[in-house]
Coordinates of C-alpha atoms and ligand atoms in Angstrom, one line a residue:
M7 CA -26.7 18.6 19.8
R8 CA -25.8 14.7 19.7
G9 CA -23.8 15.3 16.5
R10 CA -21.7 18.0 17.9
M11 CA -20.9 15.8 20.9
L12 CA -19.9 12.9 18.5
L13 CA -17.9 15.4 16.6
A14 CA -16.1 16.9 19.7
A15 CA -15.3 13.4 20.6
L16 CA -14.0 12.6 17.4
Y17 CA -11.8 15.5 17.6
C18 CA -10.6 14.5 21.2
L19 CA -9.7 11.1 19.6
L20 CA -7.6 12.5 16.8
W21 CA -5.6 14.8 19.1
S22 CA -4.8 12.1 21.6
F23 CA -3.1 10.0 19.3
Q24 CA -0.4 11.3 17.0
A25 CA -0.1 9.3 13.6
S26 CA 3.3 8.8 11.7
V27 CA 4.4 6.8 8.8
G28 CA 4.6 7.0 4.8
Q29 CA 5.8 9.7 2.7
F30 CA 7.4 13.1 2.9
P31 CA 7.6 14.2 6.7
R32 CA 5.8 17.5 7.1
A33 CA 9.0 18.3 9.2
C34 CA 11.1 17.8 6.0
A35 CA 9.1 19.7 3.3
S36 CA 10.7 23.3 3.8
S37 CA 13.1 24.5 1.3
K38 CA 15.7 24.6 3.9
N39 CA 15.5 21.0 4.1
L40 CA 15.3 20.3 0.5
M41 CA 18.2 22.7 -0.3
E42 CA 20.2 21.1 2.5
K43 CA 18.8 17.6 1.5
E44 CA 18.5 16.8 5.6
C45 CA 15.4 15.2 7.0
C46 CA 16.2 14.7 10.5
P47 CA 13.3 15.8 12.6
K48 CA 13.4 16.3 16.3
W49 CA 11.6 13.4 18.4
R50 CA 8.8 14.8 20.4
G51 CA 10.2 13.1 23.6
D52 CA 13.2 14.9 23.7
R53 CA 13.2 17.6 21.1
S54 CA 16.5 16.6 19.7
P55 CA 16.9 15.3 16.1
C56 CA 16.4 11.8 16.1
G57 CA 15.9 11.4 19.6
Q58 CA 19.7 11.5 19.9
L59 CA 19.6 12.8 23.3
S60 CA 17.7 9.8 24.5
G61 CA 20.0 7.5 22.2
R62 CA 17.4 6.6 20.0
G63 CA 19.3 7.5 16.9
S64 CA 21.3 10.0 15.1
C65 CA 21.5 11.9 11.8
Q66 CA 23.6 10.0 9.3
D67 CA 24.6 10.3 5.4
V68 CA 22.3 8.3 3.3
I69 CA 24.6 5.4 2.0
L70 CA 23.6 3.9 -1.4
S71 CA 24.4 0.4 -2.8
N72 CA 25.9 0.7 -6.2
A73 CA 24.8 -2.5 -7.2
P74 CA 23.9 -2.2 -11.1
S75 CA 20.1 -2.3 -12.1
G76 CA 18.5 -4.2 -15.1
P77 CA 18.3 -2.9 -18.7
Q78 CA 14.7 -2.3 -18.5
F79 CA 15.1 1.7 -17.7
P80 CA 17.4 3.1 -20.3
F81 CA 17.9 6.4 -18.4
A82 CA 19.8 8.1 -15.6
G83 CA 19.2 11.2 -13.7
V84 CA 15.6 12.0 -15.0
D85 CA 13.4 10.5 -12.6
D86 CA 13.2 11.8 -8.9
R87 CA 12.9 8.0 -7.6
E88 CA 16.2 7.1 -9.0
S89 CA 18.4 6.2 -6.1
W90 CA 16.0 6.8 -3.6
P91 CA 15.9 9.1 -1.7
S92 CA 18.9 11.0 -2.7
V93 CA 17.3 13.6 -5.1
F94 CA 15.5 14.7 -2.1
Y95 CA 17.5 14.0 0.7
N96 CA 20.9 12.7 1.4
R97 CA 20.8 12.5 5.3
T98 CA 18.4 11.1 7.4
C99 CA 17.7 9.6 11.0
Q100 CA 19.2 6.4 11.3
C101 CA 17.8 4.7 14.6
F102 CA 19.3 2.4 17.0
G103 CA 17.9 -1.0 18.4
N104 CA 14.4 -1.6 18.2
F105 CA 13.5 2.1 17.3
M106 CA 12.3 3.2 13.8
G107 CA 10.6 6.2 12.1
F108 CA 11.6 9.3 10.3
N109 CA 12.7 10.8 13.8
C110 CA 13.1 7.4 15.7
G111 CA 9.7 8.1 17.2
D112 CA 8.3 4.7 16.5
C113 CA 9.3 1.1 17.3
K114 CA 10.4 -1.5 15.0
F115 CA 7.8 -3.7 13.4
G116 CA 7.3 -6.4 16.1
F117 CA 8.1 -4.2 19.1
G118 CA 6.0 -2.2 21.4
G119 CA 6.0 -0.2 25.0
R120 CA 7.7 2.9 25.9
N121 CA 11.3 1.8 25.1
C122 CA 10.1 -0.5 22.3
T123 CA 11.5 -3.4 24.4
E124 CA 8.3 -5.4 24.3
R125 CA 8.0 -8.1 21.5
R126 CA 4.6 -8.4 20.0
L127 CA 3.0 -10.7 17.7
L128 CA -0.3 -9.8 16.0
V129 CA -2.5 -12.0 14.1
R130 CA -4.2 -11.1 10.8
R131 CA -7.5 -12.9 10.4
S132 CA -10.0 -13.6 7.6
I133 CA -12.7 -11.2 7.6
F134 CA -15.1 -13.9 7.8
D135 CA -14.1 -14.9 11.0
L136 CA -14.4 -11.3 12.6
S137 CA -17.5 -10.8 14.8
V138 CA -19.9 -8.4 13.7
P139 CA -18.6 -5.6 16.1
E140 CA -15.2 -6.4 15.0
K141 CA -15.9 -6.1 11.2
N142 CA -17.9 -2.7 12.0
K143 CA -14.9 -1.7 13.8
F144 CA -12.9 -2.6 10.7
L145 CA -15.3 -0.3 8.6
A146 CA -15.4 2.6 10.9
Y147 CA -11.5 2.6 11.0
L148 CA -11.2 2.7 7.4
T149 CA -13.8 5.5 7.4
L150 CA -11.9 7.6 10.0
A151 CA -8.7 7.3 8.0
K152 CA -10.4 8.3 4.9
H153 CA -11.6 11.8 6.6
T154 CA -8.6 12.4 8.9
T155 CA -5.7 14.7 7.5
S156 CA -2.4 12.9 8.0
P157 CA -0.7 15.1 10.9
D158 CA 3.0 13.7 10.1
Y159 CA 2.8 13.5 6.2
V160 CA 2.3 15.8 3.3
I161 CA 2.5 14.9 -0.5
P162 CA 4.7 16.3 -3.1
I163 CA 2.6 17.8 -6.0
G164 CA 5.6 18.8 -8.3
T165 CA 8.5 16.9 -9.4
Y166 CA 12.0 18.2 -8.0
G167 CA 12.4 20.0 -11.1
Q168 CA 9.2 21.8 -10.9
M169 CA 10.1 23.1 -7.0
N170 CA 13.3 24.5 -8.8
N171 CA 15.6 22.1 -7.1
G172 CA 13.7 22.4 -3.8
S173 CA 13.8 26.1 -3.6
K174 CA 10.2 26.5 -4.2
P175 CA 8.5 23.5 -2.1
M176 CA 5.2 22.2 -3.4
F177 CA 3.5 20.0 -0.8
K178 CA -0.2 19.5 0.2
D179 CA -2.3 17.9 3.0
I180 CA -3.7 14.6 2.5
T181 CA -5.9 12.0 4.5
I182 CA -4.3 9.0 6.0
Y183 CA -6.2 6.7 3.7
D184 CA -5.4 8.7 0.5
L185 CA -1.7 9.0 1.5
F186 CA -1.5 5.5 1.0
V187 CA -3.4 5.5 -2.5
W188 CA -0.7 8.2 -3.2
M189 CA 2.1 6.0 -2.3
H190 CA 1.0 3.2 -4.4
Y191 CA 0.6 5.8 -7.2
Y192 CA 3.8 7.3 -6.6
A193 CA 5.8 3.9 -6.8
S194 CA 4.0 2.9 -10.0
R195 CA 3.6 5.9 -11.9
D196 CA 5.2 6.5 -15.3
T197 CA 8.4 8.6 -15.7
L198 CA 7.8 12.2 -17.1
L199 CA 10.5 12.9 -19.5
G200 CA 9.6 16.4 -20.5
G201 CA 7.3 17.7 -23.4
S202 CA 4.6 15.0 -23.8
E203 CA 7.0 12.2 -23.5
V204 CA 6.9 9.6 -20.8
W205 CA 8.2 6.1 -20.2
K206 CA 5.8 3.6 -18.9
N207 CA 8.1 0.4 -18.4
I208 CA 9.1 1.6 -14.9
D209 CA 7.4 0.4 -11.6
F210 CA 9.2 0.6 -8.1
A211 CA 6.5 -1.7 -6.5
H212 CA 5.5 -4.3 -9.5
E213 CA 6.8 -6.5 -12.3
A214 CA 9.9 -7.4 -10.3
P215 CA 11.2 -8.8 -7.3
G216 CA 10.3 -5.9 -4.7
F217 CA 6.8 -6.5 -5.6
L218 CA 6.1 -8.6 -2.3
P219 CA 8.6 -6.9 0.2
W220 CA 7.2 -3.6 -1.0
H221 CA 3.5 -4.3 -0.6
R222 CA 4.4 -6.1 2.8
V223 CA 6.0 -2.6 4.0
F224 CA 3.1 -0.8 2.7
L225 CA 0.6 -3.0 4.8
L226 CA 2.6 -2.6 7.7
L227 CA 2.8 0.9 7.4
W228 CA -1.1 1.0 6.9
E229 CA -1.6 -1.1 9.9
Q230 CA 0.8 0.9 12.1
E231 CA -1.2 4.2 11.0
I232 CA -4.4 2.7 11.9
Q233 CA -3.1 1.7 15.2
K234 CA -1.8 5.2 16.1
L235 CA -5.1 6.8 14.7
T236 CA -7.5 4.8 16.9
G237 CA -5.1 3.9 19.8
D238 CA -6.1 0.4 19.0
E239 CA -2.8 -1.1 19.4
N240 CA -3.8 -4.6 18.5
F241 CA -5.5 -3.7 15.2
T242 CA -4.8 -5.8 12.3
I243 CA -5.7 -5.8 8.5
P244 CA -8.3 -8.6 7.9
Y245 CA -7.5 -10.9 4.7
W246 CA -10.1 -12.5 2.2
D247 CA -9.2 -16.1 1.1
W248 CA -10.0 -16.0 -2.4
R249 CA -9.1 -19.3 -3.2
D250 CA -11.8 -21.4 -5.2
A251 CA -13.9 -18.2 -4.7
E252 CA -16.8 -18.4 -7.4
N253 CA -17.2 -14.6 -7.1
C254 CA -16.7 -11.5 -5.0
D255 CA -18.0 -12.7 -1.7
V256 CA -16.7 -9.6 0.4
C257 CA -18.5 -7.6 -2.2
T258 CA -21.5 -7.1 -0.1
D259 CA -23.0 -4.1 1.9
E260 CA -22.1 -6.0 5.0
Y261 CA -18.5 -6.0 3.9
I262 CA -16.8 -3.7 1.3
G263 CA -20.0 -2.7 -0.8
G264 CA -22.5 -4.6 -2.9
R265 CA -23.5 -3.6 -6.4
N266 CA -25.4 -0.3 -6.8
P267 CA -28.8 -1.8 -8.5
A268 CA -29.1 1.5 -10.5
N269 CA -25.5 1.4 -11.9
P270 CA -23.6 -1.9 -11.9
N271 CA -20.0 -0.1 -12.0
L272 CA -20.7 1.9 -8.6
I273 CA -21.1 0.5 -5.2
S274 CA -24.5 0.2 -3.3
P275 CA -25.9 3.2 -1.7
A276 CA -26.2 1.2 1.4
S277 CA -22.5 0.9 1.8
V278 CA -20.4 3.7 3.4
F279 CA -17.7 2.9 0.3
S280 CA -20.4 4.5 -2.0
S281 CA -19.7 8.1 -0.8
W282 CA -15.8 7.6 -1.2
Q283 CA -14.0 9.8 -3.8
I284 CA -11.0 8.3 -5.4
V285 CA -7.6 10.1 -5.9
C286 CA -4.8 9.4 -8.3
S287 CA -6.5 7.6 -10.9
R288 CA -6.3 9.8 -14.1
L289 CA -2.9 8.6 -15.2
D290 CA -3.1 9.8 -18.6
D291 CA -4.2 13.3 -17.8
Y292 CA -1.0 13.5 -15.2
N293 CA 1.3 12.2 -18.1
S294 CA -0.2 15.0 -20.6
R295 CA 0.4 17.7 -18.1
Q296 CA 3.7 16.3 -16.8
A297 CA 2.1 16.7 -13.4
L298 CA 1.8 14.6 -10.2
C299 CA -1.3 13.3 -8.7
N300 CA -2.2 16.1 -6.3
G301 CA -4.7 14.4 -4.2
T302 CA -8.0 16.2 -5.8
P303 CA -11.2 13.9 -5.6
E304 CA -11.7 12.5 -8.9
G305 CA -15.2 10.8 -8.7
P306 CA -16.8 7.6 -6.9
L307 CA -15.2 4.4 -6.4
L308 CA -15.8 2.1 -9.4
R309 CA -16.2 -2.0 -9.3
N310 CA -18.1 -4.1 -11.2
P311 CA -16.9 -7.8 -10.2
G312 CA -17.2 -10.4 -13.0
N313 CA -17.7 -7.8 -15.6
H314 CA -14.0 -8.2 -17.0
D315 CA -12.5 -9.7 -20.0
K316 CA -13.0 -13.3 -19.7
A317 CA -10.4 -14.1 -22.2
R318 CA -7.6 -12.2 -20.3
T319 CA -8.8 -13.8 -16.9
P320 CA -11.1 -16.6 -17.0
R321 CA -11.4 -17.5 -13.7
L322 CA -10.3 -16.6 -10.1
P323 CA -7.3 -18.7 -8.6
S324 CA -8.0 -22.1 -7.1
S325 CA -6.1 -23.8 -4.5
E326 CA -4.2 -25.7 -7.0
D327 CA -2.9 -22.4 -8.5
V328 CA -1.6 -21.4 -5.0
E329 CA 0.1 -24.8 -4.6
F330 CA 1.6 -24.6 -7.9
C331 CA 2.9 -21.3 -7.0
L332 CA 4.3 -22.2 -3.6
N333 CA 6.4 -25.5 -5.3
L334 CA 8.2 -23.0 -7.2
I335 CA 11.5 -22.9 -5.4
H336 CA 13.3 -20.0 -7.1
Y337 CA 12.0 -16.5 -5.8
D338 CA 12.5 -14.9 -9.1
S339 CA 14.4 -15.8 -12.1
G340 CA 16.1 -14.6 -15.7
P341 CA 15.4 -11.0 -16.1
M342 CA 13.5 -10.6 -12.8
D343 CA 10.5 -8.6 -14.6
K344 CA 7.0 -9.7 -16.0
T345 CA 8.7 -12.1 -18.5
A346 CA 10.2 -14.2 -15.8
N347 CA 9.6 -18.0 -16.1
F348 CA 9.2 -20.3 -13.2
S349 CA 9.6 -17.4 -10.9
F350 CA 7.6 -17.7 -7.8
R351 CA 7.2 -13.9 -7.5
N352 CA 6.3 -13.7 -11.2
T353 CA 3.6 -16.5 -11.0
L354 CA 2.2 -15.2 -7.7
E355 CA 1.9 -11.7 -9.0
G356 CA 0.2 -13.3 -12.0
F357 CA 2.2 -12.5 -14.9
A358 CA 3.1 -16.1 -15.7
S359 CA 0.6 -19.0 -15.8
P360 CA -0.4 -20.8 -12.5
L361 CA -0.3 -24.1 -14.4
T362 CA 3.1 -24.0 -16.1
G363 CA 5.1 -21.2 -14.6
I364 CA 5.7 -19.4 -17.9
A365 CA 5.2 -15.8 -18.6
D366 CA 1.9 -15.2 -20.5
A367 CA 1.5 -11.4 -21.6
F368 CA -2.3 -12.2 -22.6
R369 CA -3.3 -13.5 -19.3
S370 CA -3.9 -12.0 -16.0
S371 CA -3.6 -14.3 -13.1
M372 CA -3.5 -14.8 -9.6
H373 CA -2.7 -11.6 -7.7
N374 CA -3.1 -9.8 -11.2
G375 CA -6.2 -11.7 -12.0
L376 CA -8.4 -10.7 -8.7
H377 CA -7.5 -7.0 -9.8
I378 CA -8.8 -7.7 -13.3
Y379 CA -11.9 -9.5 -12.2
M380 CA -13.1 -6.6 -10.2
N381 CA -13.3 -4.3 -13.4
G382 CA -13.2 -1.0 -11.6
T383 CA -10.7 1.4 -9.9
I384 CA -8.9 -1.3 -8.5
S385 CA -8.1 -3.0 -12.0
Q386 CA -5.8 0.0 -12.8
V387 CA -2.4 -0.3 -11.0
Q388 CA -1.8 3.4 -10.2
G389 CA -5.2 3.9 -8.5
S390 CA -5.9 0.5 -7.2
A391 CA -5.6 1.3 -3.3
N392 CA -8.4 3.4 -3.5
D393 CA -10.4 0.5 -3.1
P394 CA -10.6 -1.1 0.5
L395 CA -10.7 -4.3 -1.2
F396 CA -7.0 -4.1 -1.9
L397 CA -6.0 -4.3 1.7
L398 CA -7.9 -7.8 2.1
H399 CA -6.5 -8.8 -1.2
H400 CA -2.8 -7.8 -0.7
A401 CA -3.1 -9.4 3.0
F402 CA -4.0 -12.4 1.3
V403 CA -1.2 -12.6 -1.2
D404 CA 1.1 -11.5 1.5
S405 CA 0.0 -14.6 3.3
I406 CA 1.1 -16.7 0.3
F407 CA 4.5 -15.3 0.3
E408 CA 4.5 -16.0 4.2
Q409 CA 3.8 -19.7 3.3
W410 CA 6.5 -20.0 0.5
F411 CA 8.9 -18.6 2.9
R412 CA 8.2 -21.0 5.8
R413 CA 8.6 -23.8 3.4
Y414 CA 12.0 -22.8 2.1
H415 CA 13.4 -20.8 4.8
P416 CA 15.6 -18.8 2.1
P417 CA 18.4 -16.9 3.6
Q418 CA 18.6 -13.4 2.7
E419 CA 20.9 -13.8 -0.1
V420 CA 18.1 -15.7 -2.2
Y421 CA 16.6 -12.1 -2.8
P422 CA 18.7 -10.7 -5.8
E423 CA 21.3 -8.3 -4.9
A424 CA 22.0 -6.8 -8.4
N425 CA 20.5 -6.4 -12.1
A426 CA 16.9 -6.5 -10.9
P427 CA 15.0 -3.7 -12.5
I428 CA 15.5 -0.3 -11.3
G429 CA 14.5 0.3 -7.5
H430 CA 14.4 -3.5 -6.8
N431 CA 17.8 -4.5 -5.9
R432 CA 18.3 -6.0 -2.4
D433 CA 19.9 -3.1 -0.8
F434 CA 18.0 -0.4 -2.4
Y435 CA 15.7 1.7 -0.5
M436 CA 12.1 1.5 -1.5
V437 CA 10.1 4.1 -3.3
P438 CA 8.7 6.4 -1.6
F439 CA 9.1 5.5 1.9
I440 CA 10.6 7.9 4.4
P441 CA 12.0 6.4 6.9
L442 CA 14.1 4.4 4.6
Y443 CA 13.4 0.8 4.1
R444 CA 15.4 -1.9 2.1
N445 CA 13.7 -4.5 0.1
G446 CA 15.9 -7.4 1.6
D447 CA 15.0 -6.4 4.9
F448 CA 11.6 -7.5 4.5
F449 CA 12.6 -11.0 2.8
I450 CA 12.2 -12.7 6.4
S451 CA 9.5 -14.5 8.0
S452 CA 6.4 -12.3 9.1
R453 CA 6.9 -13.6 12.7
D454 CA 9.9 -11.7 12.8
L455 CA 8.3 -8.3 12.0
G456 CA 5.6 -9.2 14.6
Y457 CA 2.6 -10.6 12.6
D458 CA 1.2 -14.0 11.8
Y459 CA -2.1 -15.1 9.9
S460 CA -4.5 -16.9 11.8
Y461 CA -4.7 -20.0 9.2
L462 CA -0.9 -20.4 9.4
Q463 CA -0.3 -20.2 13.0
E464 CA 1.4 -23.1 14.8
P465 CA -1.2 -23.9 17.5
D466 CA -0.5 -22.1 20.8
P467 CA -4.0 -22.3 22.2
V468 CA -3.0 -20.2 25.3
F469 CA -1.8 -17.3 23.7
F470 CA -4.4 -17.7 20.8
Q471 CA -7.4 -17.8 23.5
D472 CA -5.7 -14.8 25.4
Y473 CA -5.5 -12.8 22.3
I474 CA -9.2 -13.5 21.0
K475 CA -10.3 -12.4 24.8
S476 CA -8.8 -9.2 24.8
Y477 CA -9.6 -8.7 21.1
L478 CA -13.1 -9.1 21.9
E479 CA -13.2 -7.1 25.0
Q480 CA -11.4 -4.2 23.6
A481 CA -13.9 -4.2 20.5
S482 CA -16.8 -4.1 22.7
R483 CA -15.4 -1.0 24.4
I484 CA -14.5 1.0 21.5
W485 CA -16.7 0.1 18.7
P486 CA -20.0 1.9 19.4
W487 CA -18.6 5.3 18.9
L488 CA -16.2 4.6 16.4
L489 CA -19.3 3.5 14.2
G490 CA -20.7 6.8 15.2
A491 CA -17.7 8.7 14.0
A492 CA -18.0 6.5 10.7
L493 CA -21.6 7.7 10.5
V494 CA -20.8 11.3 10.8
G495 CA -17.7 11.1 8.4
S496 CA -20.0 9.5 5.6
V497 CA -22.9 12.3 6.4
L498 CA -20.1 14.9 5.8
T499 CA -19.0 13.0 2.7
A500 CA -22.5 12.9 1.3
V501 CA -23.3 16.6 1.9
L502 CA -19.7 17.5 0.6
G503 CA -19.9 15.0 -2.1
G504 CA -23.3 16.3 -3.3
L505 CA -22.0 19.9 -3.2
T506 CA -19.1 18.8 -5.3
T507 CA -20.9 16.8 -7.9
L508 CA -23.5 19.7 -8.3
L509 CA -20.4 22.3 -8.8
C510 CA -18.3 19.8 -10.8
R511 CA -21.3 18.9 -13.3
R512 CA -21.5 22.5 -14.2
K513 CA -17.9 22.9 -14.7
R514 CA -17.1 20.1 -17.0
G515 CA -18.1 16.5 -18.3
Q516 CA -16.6 13.4 -17.9
L517 CA -12.9 13.1 -18.6
P518 CA -12.0 11.2 -21.6
E519 CA -9.9 8.2 -19.5
E520 CA -12.7 7.7 -17.3
K521 CA -14.4 5.9 -20.4
Q522 CA -11.4 4.3 -21.6
P523 CA -10.9 0.6 -21.0
L524 CA -8.1 -0.2 -18.5
L525 CA -6.8 -3.0 -20.0
M526 CA -6.5 -3.1 -24.0
E527 CA -6.9 -6.4 -25.4
N528 CA -5.2 -6.6 -28.7
E529 CA -2.0 -5.0 -28.2
D530 CA 1.3 -7.2 -29.3
Y531 CA 3.5 -8.6 -26.5
H532 CA 6.3 -6.2 -27.4
N533 CA 3.6 -3.0 -26.8
L534 CA 2.4 -4.8 -23.3
L535 CA 5.9 -4.7 -22.1
Y536 CA 5.7 -1.1 -22.0
Q537 CA 2.3 -0.7 -20.5
S538 CA 1.8 -0.7 -16.8
H539 CA -1.0 -3.0 -16.8
L540 CA -1.8 -5.9 -14.3
Ligands
NAG10 C1 24.1 16.5 0.5 O1 23.4 17.5 0.0 C2 24.0 18.7 0.2 C3 23.1 20.0 -0.7 O2 23.1 19.6 -1.9 C4 25.4 18.9 -0.1 O3 25.9 20.3 0.3 C5 26.2 17.6 0.5 O4 27.8 17.8 0.0 C6 25.6 16.4 0.1 N1 26.4 15.5 1.3 C7 26.7 14.3 0.8 C8 27.2 13.4 2.0 O5 26.4 13.9 -0.4
NAG11 C1 12.9 3.4 29.2 O1 14.3 4.0 29.2 C2 14.5 5.2 30.0 C3 16.2 5.5 29.5 O2 17.0 4.5 29.4 C4 14.4 4.9 31.2 O3 14.9 5.9 32.3 C5 13.0 4.4 31.6 O4 12.7 3.7 32.9 C6 12.4 3.5 30.9 N1 11.1 3.1 30.7 C7 10.6 1.9 30.6 C8 9.1 2.1 30.9 O5 11.1 0.6 30.5
NAG12 C1 18.5 22.0 -11.1 O1 19.8 21.1 -11.0 C2 20.1 20.8 -12.2 C3 21.1 19.7 -11.8 O2 22.1 20.3 -11.0 C4 20.3 22.0 -12.9 O3 20.8 21.4 -14.1 C5 19.3 22.6 -13.3 O4 19.6 24.0 -14.0 C6 18.6 23.2 -11.9 N1 17.4 23.9 -12.2 C7 17.1 24.8 -11.4 C8 15.5 25.8 -11.5 O5 17.7 25.5 -10.4
NAG13 C1 9.8 -18.2 -21.3 O1 9.5 -19.5 -21.8 C2 9.0 -19.1 -22.9 C3 8.4 -20.5 -23.5 O2 9.5 -21.4 -23.3 C4 10.0 -18.7 -23.7 O3 9.6 -18.2 -25.4 C5 10.6 -17.3 -23.4 O4 11.6 -16.7 -24.1 C6 11.0 -17.5 -21.9 N1 11.2 -16.1 -21.3 C7 12.4 -15.8 -20.4 C8 12.3 -14.5 -20.0 O5 13.6 -16.5 -20.7
NAG14 C1 -3.8 -5.8 23.0 O1 -3.2 -7.2 23.1 C2 -2.5 -7.4 24.4 C3 -1.9 -8.8 24.6 O2 -3.2 -9.7 24.6 C4 -2.9 -6.9 25.7 O3 -2.4 -7.0 26.8 C5 -3.3 -5.3 25.4 O4 -4.3 -4.9 26.6 C6 -4.3 -5.1 24.3 N1 -4.2 -3.8 23.9 C7 -5.5 -2.8 24.0 C8 -5.3 -1.7 23.6 O5 -6.5 -3.4 24.2
NAG15 C1 -14.3 -3.8 -17.4 O1 -14.3 -4.9 -18.3 C2 -14.6 -4.7 -19.8 C3 -14.4 -6.1 -20.4 O2 -15.5 -6.8 -20.2 C4 -13.4 -3.8 -20.2 O3 -13.6 -3.5 -21.7 C5 -13.1 -2.6 -19.4 O4 -12.1 -2.1 -19.7 C6 -13.1 -3.0 -17.9 N1 -13.2 -2.0 -16.8 C7 -12.5 -1.7 -16.1 C8 -12.6 -0.4 -15.1 O5 -11.4 -2.6 -15.6

C-alpha cells in the first residue's frame, strides 16, 4: 500500500516536470526528419517550430565552419560525427536572446524565469560540505535519473548508413542517466570503417582542446536535466576536491559506495550503486560487430580504487601539481593532441607530466590519473560516465579550468580556431549535442554561464547566506520522499537485476573484454597514439 502510494507520487513527480537536453530529440527521429535533414521541433508553449510565434527562435540552415582540422584523422566522409550535425540534419532551431534548446523551450545557461530574463548564479559545493539531507538528496536524484526514461531524447542504435541514409530510423529509449553515459561513449568511440576495420585515434571530447569545453557543457546539461526532472531549480553537482588525497575518500557507503567485502572489484551492497547496471562499456564487442552501443545493461559497476598499475599512475595529484598546471599560460600547443608539451589542457587532462609539462605516453597524471586509480568502469574512456564518481571528478577538473581562466582572462581567440584534431576547432559544433554548441562558446568564465565553485567564490556574504538558507529549506522539504523514490528504485533494480542475472547466467558466460586489462602496459609510444586510453 505504502509502496503504491510512493510509486504514484513518483509518477506525479515525473509527469509534472518535462525534461530536455542532450542527444537526438525524439521529435527529430522520424524518417521524415532524417530524409529532410530538419530538426526544428515545436515548442510546447505555442506549438510553433522553435517557438517562432513567440519570438523564441526560428528554423535555420546550419552553417559550418570550414577551418581545416589537424592531420590526426586521415579520412573524410566515413564517420557520422564529421562536421556535426550535418550527416543527420542541416536545419535546426536557432534561438534568439536568452532562449536555448532544440525547440528554444529552455533558457541559456545562467538565465531563468518564464521569459529567461532572470540572471541566475548557482554554486557547486564540495560533496563534503553538503549536509546529510543534501547529500542524500543528491544520491536520490542520481537514482531517479538512473530509472527514468528520457521523455525528450532517444539514442540512435545504428549508424546513418545502417539506417539506410535515414529512410530506416533506428532509435531507442534510454534513461536520463544512461543518456549521458551514451553521449560520452558516442563522442569518444572509434570510427567504424566497415568489415572488421576501426580507427581508434579519434575522440571528439578528449585528447584535444575541446576536452575542457566539452565536459563543461556535459556537466551543465546533466545539471539542467536533473533540475527539470526533480523541479529543484537550484540543484548543482557537487565536486570532489582530490588534491593531496591519499585514497578515494568519497568511496564510502555514505557517498558513492565503498568496496564490496566479498569482491574488491564491486561496490558494497550497502550502497545503492551496487545495484546499478552499466551500459556502453564493451567497445571491442561493438567494433567487431561494427555496431553502436544500444544501451543494453552490461553488468554491475566495477571499481577497485588503488588496485591500479602503479607504474602508470604512481600517486593521486597534489596541490603542487594543480599549481603547476595553472602556471602554464598556453591553453594548448603544438599538434594540440595528447603529445602537446607545455599545454595547460594536455597537462590538466593528464597526458603530460605535472612536474615538467612534457608529454609522457607511459604515465597517466592529473585527470587521467584519477580515472586509472579507480581501476574499474571509470578507467575506460568510453564507459567512464557510468560511475557517478565521474560527475564529482569532472566538476573539480572544471573548477581548475575555471581557476586558469580567472588567472589569465584569455580572450576567445586563445582557443584554437583551426588545425585542432577533428571536431575540436573553435567554431565546430560539439558531438553529439543537439541543440548545437560550439567549443569556443564555453571558453568563458563559469560565472557567465551561471555557476561558480564555492572554493573560488569571491566573498559576497549576503548572497551566500541567502543561498545556503534557501538551499537548506528546500532540501528539508523535498528530500524525504525523494529518498523514498530512491528506495523504490533500488528495490526495483535489485529485483530486475536478480532476474536478469539469473537469466543471463544461463544464457552466456562472461564476455572476454570484461576480463581484459583496460590499460596495456608494454605498448610502444607509436601504438599508444592509436589507443583511446586515458
Ligand atoms: C539539406 O538536406 C536536404 C536533404 O538532403 C537537401 O535537400 C537540402 O538541399 C539541404 N540543404 C542545405 C542548405 O544544404
Ligand atoms: C513574457 O513575455 C510575454 C511576451 O512578451 C509577456 O506577455 C509576458 O508578460 C512575459 N512574462 C513574464 C513573466 O515576464
Ligand atoms: C547513402 O548515401 C550515400 C552517399 O550519398 C550513397 O553512396 C549510398 O548508396 C546511400 N545508401 C543507401 C542505402 O541509400
Ligand atoms: C615534447 O618534448 C619532448 C621532449 O623535449 C620531445 O621529444 C617531443 O618531440 C615534444 N613533442 C612535441 C609534440 O613537440
Ligand atoms: C532557488 O534559489 C532562489 C535564490 O536563492 C530562490 O529564490 C528560489 O526560491 C529557490 N528555488 C527553489 C525551488 O527552492
Ligand atoms: C586494474 O589494475 C590492474 C593492474 O594493477 C590492471 O591490470 C587492470 O587492467 C586494471 N583494471 C581496470 C578495470 O582498470
